[in-house]
Structure formats: structure tokens, C-alpha cells
């Protein structure tokens, strides 16, 4: 047997590698089954409407050009197709590789069989391999694994979905598909018509499916013959009792059932052969596990086959089933009591190890039958009435109870682990124990000889030379009359028995024990016990100790799929073992998750006491009120709840470290992860339920945030309270999980707001927790953001800078103020406010991209291009629009009115978002200064230092990666601390639009008639509520858009504003009446707002005024220092008294001193030219009329400014 698998036997090694690959392929298929993109199922109307023309099944191959032409002719389909390609091509390739590996496997198997027939392998043929025990096993497994692969592919990947995946791979990977076997794979894995949802068996299924790539017919017959007659795994050694024969042959029976599907004629017509098979393999069972807990019911599986069905009918007779069920029901009851007695003994007796092995064998045989015949079939081809009746009959006659079954399962697992541990110790110390017992026996016999020889004394024993001689000769005479000697000899006899038992300890017994305790048949069945296990833990927390033994028993099932992979020394060993170990770890976590759930159920009661029952104890407490604040009953209840929490956590911590396959799970980590997961669930539920907004709700946003803050604070305090009782760092966990909840919600919201319908390749990354919310429902952070945007919508509200609040345009009442952000911080914390900021940034990026795409698309239009060139020529001319301002303005209104509304909407949205971001940054920074002032100061200092270094413009490329990482990390911390100015942020790549400043200028000019200056608010307001415009938001939006471009765009925008202002205030171009004055006032305020929010110097604007005034003319009596003095750039001492000037000139002079950005140089020069003494009078007023200045600064006199403009 061992010679066959030697490394120099190429024939055996190739077959072993083939079987190893088969097990690896099955593991990959099992892994992929949970990651099928839902878009390929086309199970909803919106998905069908969007992807139905792109995600196509094999009908695509009938008319490839038609479908491709349809996609290419539709821009929307082209874009959607490209998105699918970018996001799903990787995962589609992985699915295809798995499908292709199935085809390659059967191709290689057929090639191997052909090579055997052609004599490629010297001295080897199918017959010689089938005569060898290892060769026979491998050849049977090779064919059997192929059948399992096909069934798993058809069960886990529905036919239509398989076809869509294959077609998508063909379309998206055309370059690589030519070198692969796409056509052959499609032929093998095309839809069979089977659906696990419908439970309807297609015609001739699965035999037609198995014939798509046929196997050698003589090989199949040879294998079936060997499986019928031989015992290829020799498991009868582990199950010597005749009643256990079907259990011993269960693995071989499963292989035979699968391989018979390759030869359906036997199932149909060979009655004698099928009778022989049933009598040998299925005399008392008809439900089998074909591979790692994949259960099938032969009552349904063989229903279409006459010979097989007839042979199985004897077993399925109701009377026979009734007797078998009663027998196993009685055995289970008996074994439960026997296992309990063994567990009560605490320690195992070495002398009873043989009986314990028998008990373990009996328990496993009983569980094997009970679990399989009460389980739901995994692959159910036909859910027949007869199979349902048989299952109900078994449950009734065996008096099956899932709790009793679990009890036996746990007890058996615990005894198994104890017996295995004891047997390993005995096997390891076998030689030492044998020698020790041998020496003890020799010493005892020698001592007896010495006693009777008189050399040693023993009470009541006289010297007797004859007995002395007899003991030396090992000859015994009548010694039973002496109690001391009899006891001495009995002890010696027991030691000799122990030596015999030690001599019988062999590795064969350990191997048999591993075979008996194998539970791979229950790999999927154990899912049905989760609820019962959790109920048991909840009722009795120490039950967790027994679960450790059960997890170890399940881990032993990994040996079955890994055996051949390990023997072949395959590179797939790590991948396969990781998959099954991860699955087992997930199962253990699901079972034990009841402990964190129960803890948080108790924590909810603690939260209630913390938030509603307990009074806050003041710093100084009068004695007479001590009893009122004691609240003894409530504190006793708190103590009981705390004790219950500690009991549950102690139960899971008692597991210590549990090996699960190749993984080792630490109980403390298991508890912490469970608590984290439950914390995420509870806090997410609180956030989701607390942040639901309805239009007609009477509860305000502030009230909702206040209520939510109380709930979250209660959770935080209670979680912090119990940390010492469950041995965790609650503060660290709290901050990490709150951050995770917010980040995940922001990510889900961003995905939901974009085209992507779900995660794509991200599936294969290990997920920390369950998804926060369904894809069809917006997250709490999205609802909060939308509610803030709705309340502060610039179409219905106006933002007033001086009061830091939003007012309703119609009622002029305050709807929201700056306090909303502090309340938001109180409710969802710094991570929540930062997450809200990130989400709003995403909205900004979306709007910016849409707007830039719109402009880039339309700027290529001839009409757009001609309009922009026309106005660019006017503004860049020497005189600009002077003398024709009215015509210039009407031209803007006429030519740009078509595209401006859409642009205006984007600008207002962007400005709205930016304003909220600014408020959030201020709130974060204020909180940081109070809560972590040293950190805030350190970040400020580091930021300034790094900016200083960057300004050095050091082009050294060394350590560039470290620099980028430092800037990234610093930027994250600055955002969290609110040390940032959103108005300066760059959100997108700089667009290639040369005239963006001109477009923004034209849009600005077009909005001027909508505004007027309000003296009560000191700001620009909309003239008509029906056509609202928030000047602050509008300016911030313009600024944000220009920030995304080069700095010259902002410069040109300011330049255009200055040119327009200068043109408006010339004597021959000012509009008549208050309308013209109002428009000039509006544009000046717009420029002031732009200067303020862009944080540019006013001198920067002055330079544009000076740069663009008319050419200097010689003015009599004019001195440059007058203008300098008027602008405040210089002072003159000892000014002599001047003649008194009139009131209007005094107002003008005050404006020149304190509002220099509003006075055009050209207009000033014109005044000086017409009035030579004006400069002297101006200087007089500036130096002496202080009282007039103070009155001008009063808001009540602000109408004078408007009048002057």
C-alpha cells in the first residue's frame, strides 16, 4: 500500500495530484457561492431595466453582433457597460477560473485514463491500479469528486446566473478568452434547468448533465464493481459490530451513489445489482451525506429509476422504518444516561478505557443515523410526499427531541476529547509506564522473598525458609490465609494487568477512534442546532465549556477534505484549510454571539437605570436627603444585573484558546469581537431609529438630536460601567466602533448615492460586521444630512451672517441656528460630525463633477463659444463696457439666460454644502480646544511648520513616500480637529476650462437685479421670495468652483468685477434712478463677500481698481498725496482749517477713508477734476469730523451708503 504513493511512482503521484486538485476546486466553489453579485440575478425590475440589455445569458451567442451593436449605439448602455466592466471584471474572472478548473479537471482525468490505456505508465494500467488499495481509493475518489463538483456548481450557481457570468467574461476578457476554453466551459456548464427554489427535477437529471463530458465507460463499470464488492477503506476495523456495518460503509456508499449517476442504465434496469447494493449499503438507512454535510435523500434521488426505487422500497417499508426509528430512539435515551454517569466521574479510569471507546462508538453511530434522517436535504430534487411522511414517522417513533440530541452530542464530544487526551498520554508514555510497572512487580516479588527469608519484617509473618525458596522460584503455596500477603499479591496482580493493558496500546486504536468520531457528515446539519445551543447557554452559561469539545469535534472533520491535499503536498493546502477553518470560526462566533446579545440585553436595563432612575448626586449632599439619593432598591437591581453580566462573560472566557482547524481562537478575543458586533447593532439601531425624519412630524430636529444624545450617552456610561466586570477596555472599543459605524454609514451612503448597486470585488475582503442597512434604505447619516439640507435650503431660507442663523423667506422667522451643530456633536460625537463633513464633501464632489462635465460638454457648442468670445472681447478691451453698461447688461441677460439656471442651481448647492462644512469645522475646532487643547495647539504648530517647509520649495525627491504619508495622516487629524478652511479645499482635479472665470462673472452679473441691500440685516436679500437668491451661499459657491481651477481664474474673476464696477460708476454710464445705484451697491457687496471668504487682501482688489482706471490726465491743483490720504495709506499733520463742506461731500469723504474698496478711482478723479478744492476739503473732513464718522457707522444711518452709491 505504501509503495504505490512513493515519490518515484509518477502514475500514482499524478493521480494523487488530480484528486488533491478536485478537493481544492470544491473548496473554491464553496467559497465563491456567497459572493455572486446580485445584479447578475436580475431579480428586480429596476435592475432589469438598467442591466437587462447588458447582462445576457447564452442567447447572446446566437446573435453577438446584434447585441453589441445595440450597446454601442446607446450612450447610456455604453456607460453602464463600462461601469460593469470596471467594477466586476475581476470577480467575473475569478468565477470563470473556478468554472474552467472543473472542465480542466475532467479533461485531465480523461487524459490520465487514456494514458493508462496507451501504456504511457510502465507496468501500470487501470486493472493494476484497481488491485492496489491506495490506487483503488484514489481512482474512485477522482470520478466521485467530479460528480460532486457538477452538483455543487448547479446547486450553488443557478443556470441562468452561470450563463450570464460566462457571457460577461467572454465580453469583458476577449483578449484572454481566445487562449482559454470558453466554448468548452460553456458547453459543460450551460443551464440544466435545475433550480433549488422550484424543487422540480428536470428530465433525465443528473445523468444528462454528467454525460456532457463523458468518462470512460469501462472505467465506470470497473469502479462500480469494486465499490459494490470490496471494502476500499477498511473501516470495519473501527466498526466491528455487525449492526454498525452501514455506518462503516457510509463514505463508500456516498461515492457509489454519485458514480451510479454516470451509469444510469444500472439504476433503471439492473434490479439484481441494485438489490445487492441496497442490501449491503442501505439496509437501515436512506439519507446520506455526499461531501462535507451535503445531504441527499435516496427516496427522492432514486425516484425516477425503476430498479433502484424497487430495491430501496424494502428498506422504506413503514414497518421497517418504525422498528429502526424506535431502536435508535431507545439507544439515544440510554446513551444520554450513560454519558452523564461517565461525566459525573470527573476523571477517567485507565482500566475502563476499552468500555469508553465502545461507548463513544455507540454514541457516534446513533448520532450519525439520527442527525441524517431528521435533517433537511441539501440538494432536494423532488420534495415527495413519501419522504416527508418517512421523516415525520422517524421523529414520532424515535421520540426525537432536538434538545436531547444536542445533549447527547455535547456529552459525546466531551467524552471523546477526554478519551483521546488520555489515550495520547498513554501512547506517549507507553514505554516508560511499562518499565516502571515491570520494576515495581520485580521489587514486590523480591520483597516477599525477603520477608519470608527473615531479611525484612512484616507484622504477623514468621521466618520460613521453604516459602523463601518458593518465592525465589516463583512457586506459591497456601497464602490466602494471610491477609497481608494476599493484599500484597493482589496489588502486584493489578500492576501486571496494567502492563498487559499498556502493551495493548497501539496507534491503530487511535486511528480507529478518529474514524469513529469523524463528523464531516454533520458539517451543514449543525446549523440547525444554533438556536438550541444559544437557548442552552442563555439558561446555563457554563454550557460553553461543553461547546468547546463540540467545536473540536467539528474541527476534526477538516481531515477529510485535507487528507489528499496534504498527501500531495499541494500549494492549495493553505487556501483549502483556511476556508474550512474560517467557516468553522464563523459558526463558533454565531453560536457564542448569544453571550454578547444577552449581555447587551442586561445592559439595556442598566442603561435605563443610568438615564432614568438614578439621580445625579450633587457635590454637597444634606444628611436628611441622603436616603432619597441612596435609591437602595435600584442599586440592588443594578448589582444583580452586573453580576449576571459577569457570569455570562466568565462562561465564554472559560474557553481560553480553541483550535479550529489551522486557526486558533482566543476566548477573550472572541468575547471582545462579539461585544463589538453587538455594540454596533445596538448603537446603529439607536441611530437609525432616532434619526428618522418625516415632513409632518411635530418633533423638531433639535429635539430628535437631544433625545438621541440622551440614549447614546446612556449606552456609553453603561458600557463604561461594566468594563471592569467583563475585562475589556470599553472606552477604546466605544470610540473604535462608533468610528466604524459612522465610516461604514458614510461609505454605504456614498455607494447608494452613486451608480454602484452594491459591493463588487470588496466581497472577498473579510468583513468585520454585518451590513449596517439595506441598500434600498438611506443610512442615518444620509438622513441627517438631507434633513439639514432641507431645513437650510436656499430656495426657502436665507442665511444671515450677523446672527449665524437661517430665516424663512416668507415668514422671516428663524428656522435654525449655529446651536444645531453643537447638538449634533453631542448626539453622534466627533466621529459623527466628521462623517457628516465627509458625506457633504462627497456631495460637493458630485455636484462639481456634474457642473464641470456640463460646462465642458457645452463649451464646445458654437453658440456658447461665440457668446463667451463676445463678452471676453468687451471686457478685455481698453475701455471695457464703459458707456454701454446698460446694453452690456441686457446682452448678458438675453444671451446667457438659457444655460444660467442650471449653473445657478449647482452653484447654490455647492455654496450651501460649503457653508455647512464651515460650521462643522468651527464646531469641531471649538470642541477640540476645550477637550484637547494641547493636541489642538500641537496640530496647529505642526501644520504651520510643515507649510513653512513646503513654501521653501525644496525639490528633493528623497523620502517622497514618507512625506506623502505624513501629509495624509496630518490632514486626517486636522479635519477631525476642525483645523481647516473648507473654502480653500480642492475637491477635484483642476478642469481644463480657460473661460471659467468669465462664465462665473456673467452668472454673477445676471443675478444682481434679484438682490437688494437690507439695512436691518446688513446683508443682501432677495427682492422677490418667489425668485430667491442667498448672496452668501452664491458667493461661496462661486469661490469653491474657482478654487478648483488655477489661481489665475480667481484673479480674472476679480478683475472682471472691478472692470464692471469702474464702468458702472463713470458719469456717462451710471443707470438712472435707484435701480442703477442698487445694482452698483450689490456688486460692491458681492466683491466684499468674495474678498472675505477667499481670505484675500483688500489691497489685492485695490490693485485692480488702480490698474484699470483711465489713463492719467493732468488735473490742475491735484496732488497724489490727497488720494493716498483719502485711502488711509498716509497721514498729514497740522492740517489748517478749511472752509466747511456740505453734508454729501462729508459722507463721501468718510466712505473714502473707511470703505475704500467701494470707491472707484476713475470716479474720484472725475470729482476732483470738476471741483479743484475737493481734495483739500476731503482732507479737512478726514482729520477733524470724528463725530460724523461714528454716526456713519451706526446701522440706522446705513441708508446714506445706499443713497451715495
Short mmCIF file of N, CA and C in Angstrom, two decimals, residues 332-410:
data_model
loop_
_atom_site.label_atom_id
_atom_site.label_comp_id
_atom_site.label_asym_id
_atom_site.label_seq_id
_atom_site.Cartn_x
_atom_site.Cartn_y
_atom_site.Cartn_z
N UNK A 332 -30.67 6.28 22.03
CA UNK A 332 -30.32 7.65 22.38
C UNK A 332 -30.65 7.95 23.84
N UNK A 333 -31.79 7.50 24.29
CA UNK A 333 -32.18 7.71 25.68
C UNK A 333 -31.22 7.02 26.63
N UNK A 334 -30.85 5.78 26.28
CA UNK A 334 -29.93 5.01 27.11
C UNK A 334 -28.55 5.65 27.13
N UNK A 335 -28.08 6.07 25.98
CA UNK A 335 -26.74 6.65 25.89
C UNK A 335 -26.63 7.98 26.62
N UNK A 336 -27.72 8.74 26.66
CA UNK A 336 -27.69 10.01 27.38
C UNK A 336 -27.41 9.77 28.86
N UNK A 337 -28.07 8.77 29.45
CA UNK A 337 -27.85 8.46 30.86
C UNK A 337 -26.44 7.92 31.10
N UNK A 338 -25.95 7.07 30.18
CA UNK A 338 -24.61 6.50 30.35
C UNK A 338 -23.53 7.58 30.24
N UNK A 339 -23.69 8.49 29.30
CA UNK A 339 -22.68 9.56 29.16
C UNK A 339 -22.71 10.50 30.35
N UNK A 340 -23.87 10.74 30.92
CA UNK A 340 -23.95 11.58 32.12
C UNK A 340 -23.22 10.93 33.29
N UNK A 341 -23.36 9.61 33.43
CA UNK A 341 -22.66 8.90 34.50
C UNK A 341 -21.14 9.02 34.34
N UNK A 342 -20.69 8.88 33.10
CA UNK A 342 -19.25 9.00 32.85
C UNK A 342 -18.76 10.40 33.19
N UNK A 343 -19.55 11.43 32.84
CA UNK A 343 -19.14 12.80 33.12
C UNK A 343 -19.14 13.11 34.60
N UNK A 344 -20.03 12.45 35.35
CA UNK A 344 -20.06 12.66 36.80
C UNK A 344 -18.81 12.11 37.47
N UNK A 345 -18.15 11.15 36.84
CA UNK A 345 -16.94 10.55 37.41
C UNK A 345 -15.77 11.52 37.42
N UNK A 346 -15.88 12.62 36.70
CA UNK A 346 -14.87 13.68 36.62
C UNK A 346 -13.60 13.19 35.93
N UNK A 347 -12.91 12.18 36.53
CA UNK A 347 -11.68 11.65 35.92
C UNK A 347 -11.96 10.28 35.33
N UNK A 348 -11.24 9.93 34.27
CA UNK A 348 -11.42 8.65 33.59
C UNK A 348 -10.43 7.62 34.14
N UNK A 349 -10.96 6.42 34.30
CA UNK A 349 -10.13 5.31 34.79
C UNK A 349 -9.44 4.65 33.61
N UNK A 350 -8.13 4.46 33.74
CA UNK A 350 -7.38 3.84 32.65
C UNK A 350 -7.90 2.44 32.35
N UNK A 351 -8.31 1.75 33.38
CA UNK A 351 -8.77 0.37 33.19
C UNK A 351 -10.08 0.31 32.40
N UNK A 352 -10.82 1.43 32.39
CA UNK A 352 -12.13 1.44 31.72
C UNK A 352 -12.06 2.06 30.33
N UNK A 353 -10.85 2.23 29.81
CA UNK A 353 -10.74 2.93 28.53
C UNK A 353 -11.36 2.14 27.39
N UNK A 354 -11.30 0.82 27.47
CA UNK A 354 -11.91 -0.01 26.44
C UNK A 354 -13.40 0.17 26.37
N UNK A 355 -14.05 0.18 27.54
CA UNK A 355 -15.50 0.38 27.57
C UNK A 355 -15.87 1.79 27.14
N UNK A 356 -15.01 2.76 27.40
CA UNK A 356 -15.28 4.14 26.98
C UNK A 356 -15.21 4.26 25.45
N UNK A 357 -14.26 3.57 24.84
CA UNK A 357 -14.16 3.57 23.38
C UNK A 357 -15.43 2.98 22.78
N UNK A 358 -15.94 1.88 23.37
CA UNK A 358 -17.18 1.27 22.89
C UNK A 358 -18.35 2.23 23.04
N UNK A 359 -18.38 2.95 24.17
CA UNK A 359 -19.46 3.92 24.39
C UNK A 359 -19.40 5.05 23.36
N UNK A 360 -18.20 5.54 23.10
CA UNK A 360 -18.04 6.59 22.08
C UNK A 360 -18.50 6.11 20.71
N UNK A 361 -18.14 4.86 20.37
CA UNK A 361 -18.54 4.30 19.08
C UNK A 361 -20.06 4.21 18.97
N UNK A 362 -20.70 3.72 20.05
CA UNK A 362 -22.16 3.58 20.04
C UNK A 362 -22.84 4.94 19.92
N UNK A 363 -22.32 5.93 20.62
CA UNK A 363 -22.90 7.28 20.55
C UNK A 363 -22.80 7.86 19.14
N UNK A 364 -21.64 7.69 18.51
CA UNK A 364 -21.44 8.26 17.18
C UNK A 364 -22.29 7.58 16.13
N UNK A 365 -22.46 6.27 16.24
CA UNK A 365 -23.31 5.56 15.30
C UNK A 365 -24.76 6.03 15.44
N UNK A 366 -25.21 6.17 16.68
CA UNK A 366 -26.58 6.64 16.92
C UNK A 366 -26.79 8.06 16.40
N UNK A 367 -25.83 8.94 16.69
CA UNK A 367 -25.94 10.32 16.23
C UNK A 367 -25.89 10.38 14.71
N UNK A 368 -25.07 9.57 14.10
CA UNK A 368 -24.95 9.54 12.64
C UNK A 368 -26.31 9.26 12.00
N UNK A 369 -27.01 8.27 12.50
CA UNK A 369 -28.30 7.90 11.93
C UNK A 369 -29.37 8.96 12.24
N UNK A 370 -29.42 9.37 13.50
CA UNK A 370 -30.46 10.33 13.92
C UNK A 370 -30.30 11.67 13.20
N UNK A 371 -29.09 12.20 13.16
CA UNK A 371 -28.87 13.52 12.55
C UNK A 371 -29.18 13.51 11.06
N UNK A 372 -28.76 12.47 10.37
CA UNK A 372 -29.00 12.42 8.92
C UNK A 372 -30.49 12.26 8.60
N UNK A 373 -31.17 11.39 9.32
CA UNK A 373 -32.55 11.06 8.94
C UNK A 373 -33.58 12.07 9.47
N UNK A 374 -33.13 13.01 10.28
CA UNK A 374 -34.03 14.09 10.71
C UNK A 374 -33.64 15.42 10.06
N UNK A 375 -32.60 15.40 9.21
CA UNK A 375 -32.12 16.63 8.58
C UNK A 375 -32.92 16.95 7.33
N UNK A 376 -32.85 18.22 6.93
CA UNK A 376 -33.44 18.67 5.66
C UNK A 376 -32.43 18.43 4.55
N UNK A 377 -32.86 17.84 3.46
CA UNK A 377 -31.95 17.54 2.34
C UNK A 377 -31.37 18.83 1.77
N UNK A 378 -30.06 18.81 1.55
CA UNK A 378 -29.40 19.98 0.95
C UNK A 378 -29.79 20.11 -0.52
N UNK A 379 -29.54 19.06 -1.29
CA UNK A 379 -29.93 19.04 -2.70
C UNK A 379 -31.23 18.24 -2.81
N UNK A 380 -32.32 18.95 -2.92
CA UNK A 380 -33.63 18.31 -2.97
C UNK A 380 -34.17 18.40 -4.38
N UNK A 381 -34.11 17.27 -5.10
CA UNK A 381 -34.61 17.26 -6.47
C UNK A 381 -36.13 17.22 -6.52
N UNK A 382 -36.70 16.46 -5.59
CA UNK A 382 -38.16 16.36 -5.53
C UNK A 382 -38.56 16.20 -4.07
N UNK A 383 -39.29 17.13 -3.57
CA UNK A 383 -39.75 17.05 -2.18
C UNK A 383 -41.04 16.22 -2.16
N UNK A 384 -40.88 14.88 -2.24
CA UNK A 384 -42.04 14.00 -2.38
C UNK A 384 -42.79 13.85 -1.06
N UNK A 385 -44.01 13.49 -1.19
CA UNK A 385 -44.87 13.28 0.00
C UNK A 385 -44.35 12.13 0.83
N UNK A 386 -43.83 11.08 0.16
CA UNK A 386 -43.36 9.90 0.90
C UNK A 386 -42.16 10.24 1.78
N UNK A 387 -41.25 11.03 1.27
CA UNK A 387 -40.07 11.39 2.08
C UNK A 387 -40.48 12.23 3.28
N UNK A 388 -41.47 13.09 3.11
CA UNK A 388 -41.94 13.89 4.25
C UNK A 388 -42.60 12.99 5.30
N UNK A 389 -43.37 12.01 4.84
CA UNK A 389 -44.03 11.09 5.77
C UNK A 389 -43.02 10.24 6.52
N UNK A 390 -41.97 9.78 5.83
CA UNK A 390 -40.93 8.98 6.47
C UNK A 390 -40.20 9.80 7.55
N UNK A 391 -39.92 11.05 7.23
CA UNK A 391 -39.24 11.89 8.22
C UNK A 391 -40.10 12.11 9.45
N UNK A 392 -41.39 12.34 9.25
CA UNK A 392 -42.30 12.54 10.37
C UNK A 392 -42.44 11.25 11.17
N UNK A 393 -42.44 10.12 10.50
CA UNK A 393 -42.54 8.83 11.20
C UNK A 393 -41.32 8.60 12.09
N UNK A 394 -40.16 8.95 11.59
CA UNK A 394 -38.93 8.80 12.39
C UNK A 394 -38.99 9.69 13.64
N UNK A 395 -39.40 10.94 13.46
CA UNK A 395 -39.46 11.87 14.60
C UNK A 395 -40.45 11.35 15.65
N UNK A 396 -41.55 10.82 15.17
CA UNK A 396 -42.58 10.33 16.10
C UNK A 396 -42.14 9.07 16.82
N UNK A 397 -41.67 8.07 16.09
CA UNK A 397 -41.34 6.78 16.68
C UNK A 397 -40.08 6.83 17.54
N UNK A 398 -39.12 7.64 17.16
CA UNK A 398 -37.89 7.74 17.97
C UNK A 398 -38.03 8.73 19.10
N UNK A 399 -39.20 9.42 19.15
CA UNK A 399 -39.44 10.46 20.15
C UNK A 399 -38.29 11.49 20.13
N UNK A 400 -37.98 11.88 18.91
CA UNK A 400 -36.84 12.78 18.69
C UNK A 400 -37.11 14.15 19.30
N UNK A 401 -36.12 14.62 20.04
CA UNK A 401 -36.17 15.96 20.63
C UNK A 401 -34.81 16.61 20.39
N UNK A 402 -34.83 17.76 19.79
CA UNK A 402 -33.56 18.40 19.42
C UNK A 402 -32.69 18.73 20.63
N UNK A 403 -33.33 19.04 21.76
CA UNK A 403 -32.56 19.33 22.98
C UNK A 403 -31.85 18.08 23.47
N UNK A 404 -32.57 16.91 23.46
CA UNK A 404 -31.95 15.65 23.87
C UNK A 404 -30.81 15.26 22.92
N UNK A 405 -31.03 15.49 21.64
CA UNK A 405 -29.99 15.18 20.66
C UNK A 405 -28.75 16.05 20.90
N UNK A 406 -28.97 17.33 21.17
CA UNK A 406 -27.85 18.23 21.46
C UNK A 406 -27.13 17.80 22.75
N UNK A 407 -27.91 17.36 23.74
CA UNK A 407 -27.32 16.91 24.99
C UNK A 407 -26.38 15.72 24.75
N UNK A 408 -26.85 14.75 23.96
CA UNK A 408 -26.01 13.60 23.64
C UNK A 408 -24.80 14.02 22.81
N UNK A 409 -25.00 14.93 21.91
CA UNK A 409 -23.90 15.41 21.06
C UNK A 409 -22.81 16.08 21.90
N UNK A 410 -23.22 16.94 22.84
CA UNK A 410 -22.25 17.63 23.69
C UNK A 410 -21.53 16.65 24.62
#
